[in-house]
Amino acid sequence: MPLTVGVEEEFLLLDPESWHSLPLVERVRAALPAELRPASRHEFRLSILEMVTPVCTDLGELRGHLAANRRAAAEAARRTGVRLVAVGATPVAEPDRSVAHSPRYRAIARHYGPIARDPALCGAHVHVGVPDRDLAVRVCTALRPWLPLLQAVTANSPFAGGEDTGHDSWRGIAGERWPGIGPTPPLDSFADYERTVAELVASGSMFEPELVWWYARPSLLYPTVEVRVADACPTSDDTVLLAALVRGLVATLSAEVRAEKAAPAVPEHLLRAAHWNACHTGLAGTLTDPLRRTARLAGDMIAELFTAIAPALAAHGDLELVQAGLLRLRDEGNGATRLRRAARSSGGLPGALHARAEETAAP
């Protein structure tokens, strides 16, 4: 039985002249076709639109929903006077950093202060269905050493303040100012998860349980493992590749958990170093392998990931899709590489963001 998969994609709403982020999400949602409004959500920041797919088992079906969501949202944005752009961090500026109009969001903003007024960040969140939450928690623990690689593969936010940050994923660097964002702690049951979250809320560092935004977590709403480490992906094909890799990992690690194979111990300092390095270098150089405790070429680590999950990919009918996606990734680079390349050849950052807006909505 194939594991189900669903995706939440966050997009920035940018002014087509200044490329500043604009707080127009409610107007854009109102401009969506009526049948797609239920698939849209506003986030903490009013310059972000989130679009959600239905639960799918086939990745072709998933891609169809992703593409339809993007086309409709891009057209609604155009009618509102903004552009929908798939990038992981505010690339130029966000003059209005007000939060969504709800008592909860205002309370969160008061609790976290200036952190809550940082420029907006956008991710792609993949949900993979699992039968119970204890399994979900143990899979999240087993995912820990793999997630820095997924972060490097999907890094797509090299610009901030109108300048190249020198990092492939500024979202990953800036996001860790929030105490709820970071590697998943090693946990062995849902009761362990609930106890850990309750301790964090009691400590004051976590405003509420819903603000646990670890890179992988058991969803509080659905019977899924939710992987949140990825930047917003440039195209529907990039998002489908991410979903395939995540589903392959969850399927592979679920089998290992059921077989009582212990998750590998990962030193916390090396895991955090691996995430920082993934955000910094992306796929352009070496990455930190937290299991082997050494630097390795990104291409070698991707090949190792593919070998590890190939049986699960084959069982889901995703093997050829992932092979093609990884070849494209090798030839074209991740989103950060492609955005920098466009900035060099398309009239600087404004030209690159115009091209990315077109790419975001491409069929």
mmCIF file of C-alpha atoms in Angstrom:
data_model
loop_
_atom_site.group_PDB
_atom_site.id
_atom_site.type_symbol
_atom_site.label_atom_id
_atom_site.label_comp_id
_atom_site.label_asym_id
_atom_site.label_seq_id
_atom_site.Cartn_x
_atom_site.Cartn_y
_atom_site.Cartn_z
ATOM 1 C CA MET A 1 0.000 0.000 0.000
ATOM 2 C CA PRO A 2 1.602 3.317 -1.050
ATOM 3 C CA LEU A 3 2.080 5.900 1.658
ATOM 4 C CA THR A 4 -0.015 9.038 1.226
ATOM 5 C CA VAL A 5 1.634 12.392 0.688
ATOM 6 C CA GLY A 6 0.495 16.011 0.807
ATOM 7 C CA VAL A 7 2.325 19.325 0.551
ATOM 8 C CA GLU A 8 1.949 22.822 1.973
ATOM 9 C CA GLU A 9 3.755 25.470 -0.100
ATOM 10 C CA GLU A 10 4.412 29.034 1.104
ATOM 11 C CA PHE A 11 4.933 31.877 -1.375
ATOM 12 C CA LEU A 12 5.948 35.513 -1.044
ATOM 13 C CA LEU A 13 3.810 38.319 -2.447
ATOM 14 C CA LEU A 14 6.230 40.814 -4.015
ATOM 15 C CA ASP A 15 5.770 44.231 -5.612
ATOM 16 C CA PRO A 16 6.706 43.895 -9.303
ATOM 17 C CA GLU A 17 8.615 47.198 -9.320
ATOM 18 C CA SER A 18 10.492 47.380 -5.993
ATOM 19 C CA TRP A 19 10.274 43.624 -5.256
ATOM 20 C CA HIS A 20 9.405 44.481 -1.652
ATOM 21 C CA SER A 21 7.124 42.059 0.185
ATOM 22 C CA LEU A 22 3.569 43.392 0.473
ATOM 23 C CA PRO A 23 0.901 42.440 3.090
ATOM 24 C CA LEU A 24 -1.862 41.643 0.600
ATOM 25 C CA VAL A 25 -2.620 37.999 1.304
ATOM 26 C CA GLU A 26 -6.310 38.519 2.074
ATOM 27 C CA ARG A 27 -6.869 40.335 -1.234
ATOM 28 C CA VAL A 28 -5.052 37.567 -3.104
ATOM 29 C CA ARG A 29 -7.098 34.865 -1.362
ATOM 30 C CA ALA A 30 -10.304 36.719 -2.234
ATOM 31 C CA ALA A 31 -9.195 36.787 -5.898
ATOM 32 C CA LEU A 32 -8.692 33.008 -6.048
ATOM 33 C CA PRO A 33 -11.303 30.854 -7.835
ATOM 34 C CA ALA A 34 -13.953 29.838 -5.313
ATOM 35 C CA GLU A 35 -13.083 26.157 -5.617
ATOM 36 C CA LEU A 36 -9.447 26.807 -4.635
ATOM 37 C CA ARG A 37 -9.978 29.194 -1.728
ATOM 38 C CA PRO A 38 -10.258 26.272 0.736
ATOM 39 C CA ALA A 39 -6.754 25.210 -0.397
ATOM 40 C CA SER A 40 -5.332 28.613 0.597
ATOM 41 C CA ARG A 41 -4.256 29.894 3.993
ATOM 42 C CA HIS A 42 -2.720 33.037 5.359
ATOM 43 C CA GLU A 43 0.282 32.613 7.586
ATOM 44 C CA PHE A 44 1.741 34.574 10.500
ATOM 45 C CA ARG A 45 2.941 37.269 8.064
ATOM 46 C CA LEU A 46 0.489 38.976 5.710
ATOM 47 C CA SER A 47 2.988 38.869 2.825
ATOM 48 C CA ILE A 48 2.846 35.053 2.654
ATOM 49 C CA LEU A 49 0.256 32.912 0.872
ATOM 50 C CA GLU A 50 0.152 29.197 1.616
ATOM 51 C CA MET A 51 -1.398 26.720 -0.804
ATOM 52 C CA VAL A 52 -2.194 23.159 0.277
ATOM 53 C CA THR A 53 -2.664 20.030 -1.838
ATOM 54 C CA PRO A 54 -5.135 17.248 -1.113
ATOM 55 C CA VAL A 55 -3.826 13.934 0.202
ATOM 56 C CA CYS A 56 -2.375 11.975 -2.733
ATOM 57 C CA THR A 57 -0.865 8.564 -3.368
ATOM 58 C CA ASP A 58 0.424 9.183 -6.904
ATOM 59 C CA LEU A 59 3.081 11.827 -7.533
ATOM 60 C CA GLY A 60 1.630 12.660 -10.931
ATOM 61 C CA GLU A 61 -1.618 13.533 -9.175
ATOM 62 C CA LEU A 62 0.330 15.555 -6.597
ATOM 63 C CA ARG A 63 2.110 17.501 -9.338
ATOM 64 C CA GLY A 64 -1.217 18.311 -10.975
ATOM 65 C CA HIS A 65 -2.529 19.833 -7.750
ATOM 66 C CA LEU A 66 0.697 21.753 -7.136
ATOM 67 C CA ALA A 67 0.677 23.215 -10.640
ATOM 68 C CA ALA A 68 -3.023 24.126 -10.461
ATOM 69 C CA ASN A 69 -2.539 25.810 -7.075
ATOM 70 C CA ARG A 70 0.432 27.812 -8.349
ATOM 71 C CA ARG A 71 -1.258 28.922 -11.576
ATOM 72 C CA ALA A 72 -4.393 30.070 -9.766
ATOM 73 C CA ALA A 73 -2.473 31.801 -6.982
ATOM 74 C CA ALA A 74 -0.145 33.543 -9.456
ATOM 75 C CA GLU A 75 -3.102 34.836 -11.476
ATOM 76 C CA ALA A 76 -4.889 36.018 -8.299
ATOM 77 C CA ALA A 77 -1.699 37.785 -7.245
ATOM 78 C CA ARG A 78 -1.389 39.517 -10.641
ATOM 79 C CA ARG A 79 -4.971 40.770 -10.395
ATOM 80 C CA THR A 80 -4.109 42.162 -6.967
ATOM 81 C CA GLY A 81 -1.021 43.954 -8.288
ATOM 82 C CA VAL A 82 1.673 41.673 -6.847
ATOM 83 C CA ARG A 83 3.716 38.708 -8.039
ATOM 84 C CA LEU A 84 3.715 35.246 -6.462
ATOM 85 C CA VAL A 85 7.338 34.182 -5.977
ATOM 86 C CA ALA A 86 8.691 30.846 -4.744
ATOM 87 C CA VAL A 87 11.742 31.812 -2.718
ATOM 88 C CA GLY A 88 12.660 30.925 0.850
ATOM 89 C CA ALA A 89 13.375 34.374 2.321
ATOM 90 C CA THR A 90 12.408 37.997 1.718
ATOM 91 C CA PRO A 91 14.937 38.928 -0.990
ATOM 92 C CA VAL A 92 14.825 42.730 -0.836
ATOM 93 C CA ALA A 93 12.772 44.284 1.991
ATOM 94 C CA GLU A 94 9.484 44.032 3.869
ATOM 95 C CA PRO A 95 8.458 47.556 4.917
ATOM 96 C CA ASP A 96 5.199 46.403 6.574
ATOM 97 C CA ARG A 97 5.904 43.532 8.972
ATOM 98 C CA SER A 98 2.539 43.457 10.699
ATOM 99 C CA VAL A 99 1.212 40.032 11.578
ATOM 100 C CA ALA A 100 -2.093 38.468 10.637
ATOM 101 C CA HIS A 101 -5.082 39.939 12.425
ATOM 102 C CA SER A 102 -5.861 37.446 15.162
ATOM 103 C CA PRO A 103 -5.473 37.586 18.952
ATOM 104 C CA ARG A 104 -3.261 34.483 18.830
ATOM 105 C CA TYR A 105 -0.821 35.925 16.298
ATOM 106 C CA ARG A 106 -0.636 39.233 18.172
ATOM 107 C CA ALA A 107 0.127 37.339 21.396
ATOM 108 C CA ILE A 108 2.905 35.391 19.636
ATOM 109 C CA ALA A 109 4.367 38.663 18.316
ATOM 110 C CA ARG A 110 4.360 40.150 21.829
ATOM 111 C CA HIS A 111 6.019 37.028 23.268
ATOM 112 C CA TYR A 112 8.879 36.874 20.753
ATOM 113 C CA GLY A 113 9.320 40.601 20.152
ATOM 114 C CA PRO A 114 11.724 41.602 17.347
ATOM 115 C CA ILE A 115 12.128 37.972 16.226
ATOM 116 C CA ALA A 116 8.482 38.003 15.155
ATOM 117 C CA ARG A 117 9.193 41.082 13.016
ATOM 118 C CA ASP A 118 12.049 39.524 11.054
ATOM 119 C CA PRO A 119 11.477 39.554 7.272
ATOM 120 C CA ALA A 120 9.210 36.748 6.102
ATOM 121 C CA LEU A 121 10.479 33.218 5.417
ATOM 122 C CA CYS A 122 8.790 30.582 3.240
ATOM 123 C CA GLY A 123 9.045 26.799 3.277
ATOM 124 C CA ALA A 124 7.671 23.668 1.648
ATOM 125 C CA HIS A 125 6.247 21.175 4.150
ATOM 126 C CA VAL A 126 5.756 17.536 3.148
ATOM 127 C CA HIS A 127 3.329 15.279 5.037
ATOM 128 C CA VAL A 128 3.654 11.507 4.679
ATOM 129 C CA GLY A 129 0.970 9.288 6.156
ATOM 130 C CA VAL A 130 1.886 6.872 8.941
ATOM 131 C CA PRO A 131 -0.528 4.652 10.910
ATOM 132 C CA ASP A 132 0.241 5.891 14.435
ATOM 133 C CA ARG A 133 1.995 8.701 16.273
ATOM 134 C CA ASP A 134 4.479 6.536 18.131
ATOM 135 C CA LEU A 135 5.802 5.360 14.773
ATOM 136 C CA ALA A 136 5.781 8.960 13.534
ATOM 137 C CA VAL A 137 7.949 10.114 16.441
ATOM 138 C CA ARG A 138 10.452 7.296 15.983
ATOM 139 C CA VAL A 139 10.668 7.991 12.247
ATOM 140 C CA CYS A 140 11.337 11.669 12.992
ATOM 141 C CA THR A 141 14.233 10.597 15.212
ATOM 142 C CA ALA A 142 15.589 8.319 12.483
ATOM 143 C CA LEU A 143 15.327 11.159 9.939
ATOM 144 C CA ARG A 144 17.738 13.403 11.848
ATOM 145 C CA PRO A 145 20.970 12.585 9.961
ATOM 146 C CA TRP A 146 19.270 12.845 6.535
ATOM 147 C CA LEU A 147 17.609 16.236 6.906
ATOM 148 C CA PRO A 148 20.707 18.445 6.414
ATOM 149 C CA LEU A 149 21.072 16.900 2.956
ATOM 150 C CA LEU A 150 17.445 17.676 2.088
ATOM 151 C CA GLN A 151 18.080 21.223 3.316
ATOM 152 C CA ALA A 152 21.022 21.557 0.915
ATOM 153 C CA VAL A 153 19.037 20.058 -1.986
ATOM 154 C CA THR A 154 16.173 22.536 -1.505
ATOM 155 C CA ALA A 155 18.177 25.646 -0.484
ATOM 156 C CA ASN A 156 16.504 28.536 -2.315
ATOM 157 C CA SER A 157 17.079 31.797 -0.453
ATOM 158 C CA PRO A 158 20.500 33.307 -1.157
ATOM 159 C CA PHE A 159 19.381 36.961 -1.108
ATOM 160 C CA ALA A 160 18.304 39.234 1.749
ATOM 161 C CA GLY A 161 18.241 43.004 1.949
ATOM 162 C CA GLY A 162 18.833 43.105 -1.797
ATOM 163 C CA GLU A 163 22.269 41.493 -1.409
ATOM 164 C CA ASP A 164 23.734 38.019 -1.756
ATOM 165 C CA THR A 165 24.080 36.701 1.800
ATOM 166 C CA GLY A 166 26.773 34.185 0.880
ATOM 167 C CA HIS A 167 24.423 31.442 2.108
ATOM 168 C CA ASP A 168 22.318 29.205 -0.116
ATOM 169 C CA SER A 169 19.506 29.175 2.472
ATOM 170 C CA TRP A 170 19.168 32.413 4.384
ATOM 171 C CA ARG A 171 15.826 31.029 5.563
ATOM 172 C CA GLY A 172 17.697 28.252 7.363
ATOM 173 C CA ILE A 173 20.143 30.676 8.958
ATOM 174 C CA ALA A 174 17.574 33.309 9.982
ATOM 175 C CA GLY A 175 14.902 30.826 11.068
ATOM 176 C CA GLU A 176 16.934 29.475 13.958
ATOM 177 C CA ARG A 177 16.323 32.710 15.872
ATOM 178 C CA TRP A 178 12.966 31.091 16.693
ATOM 179 C CA PRO A 179 13.359 28.615 19.586
ATOM 180 C CA GLY A 180 10.903 26.196 17.970
ATOM 181 C CA ILE A 181 12.921 25.788 14.761
ATOM 182 C CA GLY A 182 15.800 23.347 14.507
ATOM 183 C CA PRO A 183 16.689 19.660 14.572
ATOM 184 C CA THR A 184 14.173 17.255 16.057
ATOM 185 C CA PRO A 185 15.286 15.975 19.469
ATOM 186 C CA PRO A 186 15.837 12.199 19.690
ATOM 187 C CA LEU A 187 12.511 10.867 21.009
ATOM 188 C CA ASP A 188 11.072 7.354 21.213
ATOM 189 C CA SER A 189 7.299 7.752 21.640
ATOM 190 C CA PHE A 190 4.476 10.253 21.294
ATOM 191 C CA ALA A 191 4.281 10.446 25.075
ATOM 192 C CA ASP A 192 7.957 11.415 25.058
ATOM 193 C CA TYR A 193 7.162 14.059 22.428
ATOM 194 C CA GLU A 194 4.271 15.495 24.468
ATOM 195 C CA ARG A 195 6.366 15.574 27.631
ATOM 196 C CA THR A 196 9.242 17.347 25.863
ATOM 197 C CA VAL A 197 6.944 19.940 24.304
ATOM 198 C CA ALA A 198 5.199 20.555 27.649
ATOM 199 C CA GLU A 199 8.591 21.181 29.266
ATOM 200 C CA LEU A 200 9.510 23.677 26.561
ATOM 201 C CA VAL A 201 6.213 25.524 26.944
ATOM 202 C CA ALA A 202 6.652 25.590 30.725
ATOM 203 C CA SER A 203 10.161 27.006 30.276
ATOM 204 C CA GLY A 204 8.796 30.027 28.418
ATOM 205 C CA SER A 205 10.889 29.451 25.300
ATOM 206 C CA MET A 206 7.906 27.934 23.500
ATOM 207 C CA PHE A 207 4.763 30.054 23.437
ATOM 208 C CA GLU A 208 2.466 27.100 22.705
ATOM 209 C CA PRO A 209 2.724 23.477 21.482
ATOM 210 C CA GLU A 210 1.755 24.498 17.932
ATOM 211 C CA LEU A 211 4.997 26.504 17.657
ATOM 212 C CA VAL A 212 7.125 23.366 17.650
ATOM 213 C CA TRP A 213 8.466 23.829 14.139
ATOM 214 C CA TRP A 214 11.211 21.225 14.265
ATOM 215 C CA TYR A 215 12.625 20.085 10.934
ATOM 216 C CA ALA A 216 10.565 16.895 11.291
ATOM 217 C CA ARG A 217 7.660 16.382 13.650
ATOM 218 C CA PRO A 218 4.521 14.311 14.072
ATOM 219 C CA SER A 219 1.718 16.492 12.787
ATOM 220 C CA LEU A 220 -0.674 17.701 15.468
ATOM 221 C CA LEU A 221 -3.531 17.768 12.932
ATOM 222 C CA TYR A 222 -2.994 14.709 10.732
ATOM 223 C CA PRO A 223 -1.650 11.135 11.122
ATOM 224 C CA THR A 224 1.557 12.078 9.339
ATOM 225 C CA VAL A 225 5.254 12.729 9.608
ATOM 226 C CA GLU A 226 5.718 16.367 8.631
ATOM 227 C CA VAL A 227 9.111 17.389 7.215
ATOM 228 C CA ARG A 228 9.574 21.170 7.378
ATOM 229 C CA VAL A 229 13.273 21.619 6.584
ATOM 230 C CA ALA A 230 12.949 22.683 2.931
ATOM 231 C CA ASP A 231 12.878 26.193 1.518
ATOM 232 C CA ALA A 232 9.993 27.021 -0.793
ATOM 233 C CA CYS A 233 10.810 25.211 -4.044
ATOM 234 C CA PRO A 234 11.157 27.129 -7.345
ATOM 235 C CA THR A 235 8.925 24.845 -9.455
ATOM 236 C CA SER A 236 6.294 22.149 -9.096
ATOM 237 C CA ASP A 237 8.857 19.612 -10.319
ATOM 238 C CA ASP A 238 11.253 20.634 -7.536
ATOM 239 C CA THR A 239 8.498 20.156 -4.966
ATOM 240 C CA VAL A 240 7.562 16.756 -6.390
ATOM 241 C CA LEU A 241 11.194 15.636 -6.153
ATOM 242 C CA LEU A 242 11.264 16.758 -2.512
ATOM 243 C CA ALA A 243 8.018 14.884 -1.800
ATOM 244 C CA ALA A 244 9.371 11.723 -3.441
ATOM 245 C CA LEU A 245 12.596 11.840 -1.409
ATOM 246 C CA VAL A 246 10.707 12.445 1.830
ATOM 247 C CA ARG A 247 8.222 9.647 1.152
ATOM 248 C CA GLY A 248 11.071 7.297 0.237
ATOM 249 C CA LEU A 249 12.871 8.124 3.480
ATOM 250 C CA VAL A 250 9.749 7.764 5.626
ATOM 251 C CA ALA A 251 8.890 4.413 4.035
ATOM 252 C CA THR A 252 12.454 3.128 4.444
ATOM 253 C CA LEU A 253 12.817 4.301 8.030
ATOM 254 C CA SER A 254 9.340 3.084 9.001
ATOM 255 C CA ALA A 255 10.394 -0.433 7.994
ATOM 256 C CA GLU A 256 13.581 -0.086 10.037
ATOM 257 C CA VAL A 257 11.635 1.116 13.092
ATOM 258 C CA ARG A 258 9.204 -1.797 12.805
ATOM 259 C CA ALA A 259 12.184 -4.140 12.602
ATOM 260 C CA GLU A 260 13.428 -2.603 15.867
ATOM 261 C CA LYS A 261 16.540 -1.221 14.206
ATOM 262 C CA ALA A 262 17.864 1.506 16.471
ATOM 263 C CA ALA A 263 18.170 4.992 15.022
ATOM 264 C CA PRO A 264 21.828 5.988 14.696
ATOM 265 C CA ALA A 265 23.148 8.237 17.433
ATOM 266 C CA VAL A 266 23.945 11.660 16.011
ATOM 267 C CA PRO A 267 26.097 14.076 18.051
ATOM 268 C CA GLU A 268 24.056 17.249 18.503
ATOM 269 C CA HIS A 269 26.970 19.573 17.755
ATOM 270 C CA LEU A 270 27.680 17.806 14.461
ATOM 271 C CA LEU A 271 24.009 17.732 13.501
ATOM 272 C CA ARG A 272 23.726 21.484 13.988
ATOM 273 C CA ALA A 273 26.994 21.953 12.114
ATOM 274 C CA ALA A 274 25.605 19.852 9.262
ATOM 275 C CA HIS A 275 22.504 22.032 9.042
ATOM 276 C CA TRP A 276 24.556 25.241 9.108
ATOM 277 C CA ASN A 277 26.859 23.932 6.404
ATOM 278 C CA ALA A 278 23.890 22.828 4.275
ATOM 279 C CA CYS A 279 22.455 26.354 4.503
ATOM 280 C CA HIS A 280 25.845 27.900 3.774
ATOM 281 C CA THR A 281 27.207 25.868 0.867
ATOM 282 C CA GLY A 282 24.154 24.084 -0.532
ATOM 283 C CA LEU A 283 25.349 21.600 -3.127
ATOM 284 C CA ALA A 284 28.316 23.634 -4.328
ATOM 285 C CA GLY A 285 30.972 22.021 -2.144
ATOM 286 C CA THR A 286 31.278 19.624 0.734
ATOM 287 C CA LEU A 287 28.619 18.874 3.323
ATOM 288 C CA THR A 288 28.993 17.655 6.877
ATOM 289 C CA ASP A 289 28.096 13.978 7.290
ATOM 290 C CA PRO A 290 26.977 13.759 10.931
ATOM 291 C CA LEU A 291 27.170 9.942 10.934
ATOM 292 C CA ARG A 292 30.663 9.578 9.508
ATOM 293 C CA ARG A 293 31.783 12.769 11.271
ATOM 294 C CA THR A 294 33.528 14.119 8.209
ATOM 295 C CA ALA A 295 33.100 16.432 5.226
ATOM 296 C CA ARG A 296 31.911 14.766 2.032
ATOM 297 C CA LEU A 297 31.026 15.827 -1.483
ATOM 298 C CA ALA A 298 27.339 16.662 -1.825
ATOM 299 C CA GLY A 299 27.050 14.428 -4.901
ATOM 300 C CA ASP A 300 28.360 11.425 -2.991
ATOM 301 C CA MET A 301 25.849 11.979 -0.198
ATOM 302 C CA ILE A 302 22.971 12.295 -2.664
ATOM 303 C CA ALA A 303 24.041 9.029 -4.302
ATOM 304 C CA GLU A 304 24.071 7.374 -0.885
ATOM 305 C CA LEU A 305 20.580 8.685 -0.126
ATOM 306 C CA PHE A 306 19.294 7.370 -3.441
ATOM 307 C CA THR A 307 20.775 3.916 -2.807
ATOM 308 C CA ALA A 308 19.270 3.802 0.681
ATOM 309 C CA ILE A 309 15.728 4.587 -0.447
ATOM 310 C CA ALA A 310 15.733 3.016 -3.930
ATOM 311 C CA PRO A 311 13.641 -0.041 -2.873
ATOM 312 C CA ALA A 312 10.984 2.237 -1.371
ATOM 313 C CA LEU A 313 11.044 4.481 -4.456
ATOM 314 C CA ALA A 314 10.589 1.442 -6.694
ATOM 315 C CA ALA A 315 7.721 0.140 -4.552
ATOM 316 C CA HIS A 316 5.919 3.489 -4.954
ATOM 317 C CA GLY A 317 6.656 3.757 -8.678
ATOM 318 C CA ASP A 318 8.865 6.821 -8.083
ATOM 319 C CA LEU A 319 12.286 5.481 -9.058
ATOM 320 C CA GLU A 320 12.528 6.948 -12.573
ATOM 321 C CA LEU A 321 11.025 10.264 -11.470
ATOM 322 C CA VAL A 322 13.663 10.632 -8.748
ATOM 323 C CA GLN A 323 16.485 9.569 -11.041
ATOM 324 C CA ALA A 324 15.446 12.229 -13.557
ATOM 325 C CA GLY A 325 15.019 14.841 -10.831
ATOM 326 C CA LEU A 326 18.442 14.187 -9.348
ATOM 327 C CA LEU A 327 20.064 14.392 -12.785
ATOM 328 C CA ARG A 328 18.358 17.741 -13.333
ATOM 329 C CA LEU A 329 19.553 18.867 -9.902
ATOM 330 C CA ARG A 330 23.106 17.872 -10.815
ATOM 331 C CA ASP A 331 22.973 19.754 -14.106
ATOM 332 C CA GLU A 332 21.059 22.895 -13.018
ATOM 333 C CA GLY A 333 21.822 23.193 -9.302
ATOM 334 C CA ASN A 334 19.462 23.912 -6.438
ATOM 335 C CA GLY A 335 17.174 26.947 -6.317
ATOM 336 C CA ALA A 336 19.853 29.186 -4.829
ATOM 337 C CA THR A 337 22.309 28.395 -7.610
ATOM 338 C CA ARG A 338 19.670 29.025 -10.256
ATOM 339 C CA LEU A 339 18.568 32.334 -8.704
ATOM 340 C CA ARG A 340 22.168 33.589 -8.528
ATOM 341 C CA ARG A 341 22.726 32.519 -12.140
ATOM 342 C CA ALA A 342 19.620 34.437 -13.209
ATOM 343 C CA ALA A 343 20.765 37.512 -11.289
ATOM 344 C CA ARG A 344 24.042 37.470 -13.232
ATOM 345 C CA SER A 345 22.327 37.157 -16.606
ATOM 346 C CA SER A 346 18.890 38.786 -16.221
ATOM 347 C CA GLY A 347 19.536 42.354 -15.119
ATOM 348 C CA GLY A 348 20.500 41.742 -11.522
ATOM 349 C CA LEU A 349 18.210 40.668 -8.708
ATOM 350 C CA PRO A 350 15.053 42.395 -10.085
ATOM 351 C CA GLY A 351 15.422 40.480 -13.341
ATOM 352 C CA ALA A 352 16.034 37.237 -11.472
ATOM 353 C CA LEU A 353 12.917 37.729 -9.331
ATOM 354 C CA HIS A 354 10.829 38.482 -12.416
ATOM 355 C CA ALA A 355 12.096 35.245 -13.976
ATOM 356 C CA ARG A 356 11.419 33.355 -10.749
ATOM 357 C CA ALA A 357 7.852 34.658 -10.644
ATOM 358 C CA GLU A 358 7.333 33.273 -14.148
ATOM 359 C CA GLU A 359 8.962 29.981 -13.132
ATOM 360 C CA THR A 360 6.800 29.754 -10.008
ATOM 361 C CA ALA A 361 3.628 29.637 -12.067
ATOM 362 C CA ALA A 362 4.939 27.543 -14.944
ATOM 363 C CA PRO A 363 2.801 24.477 -15.834
#
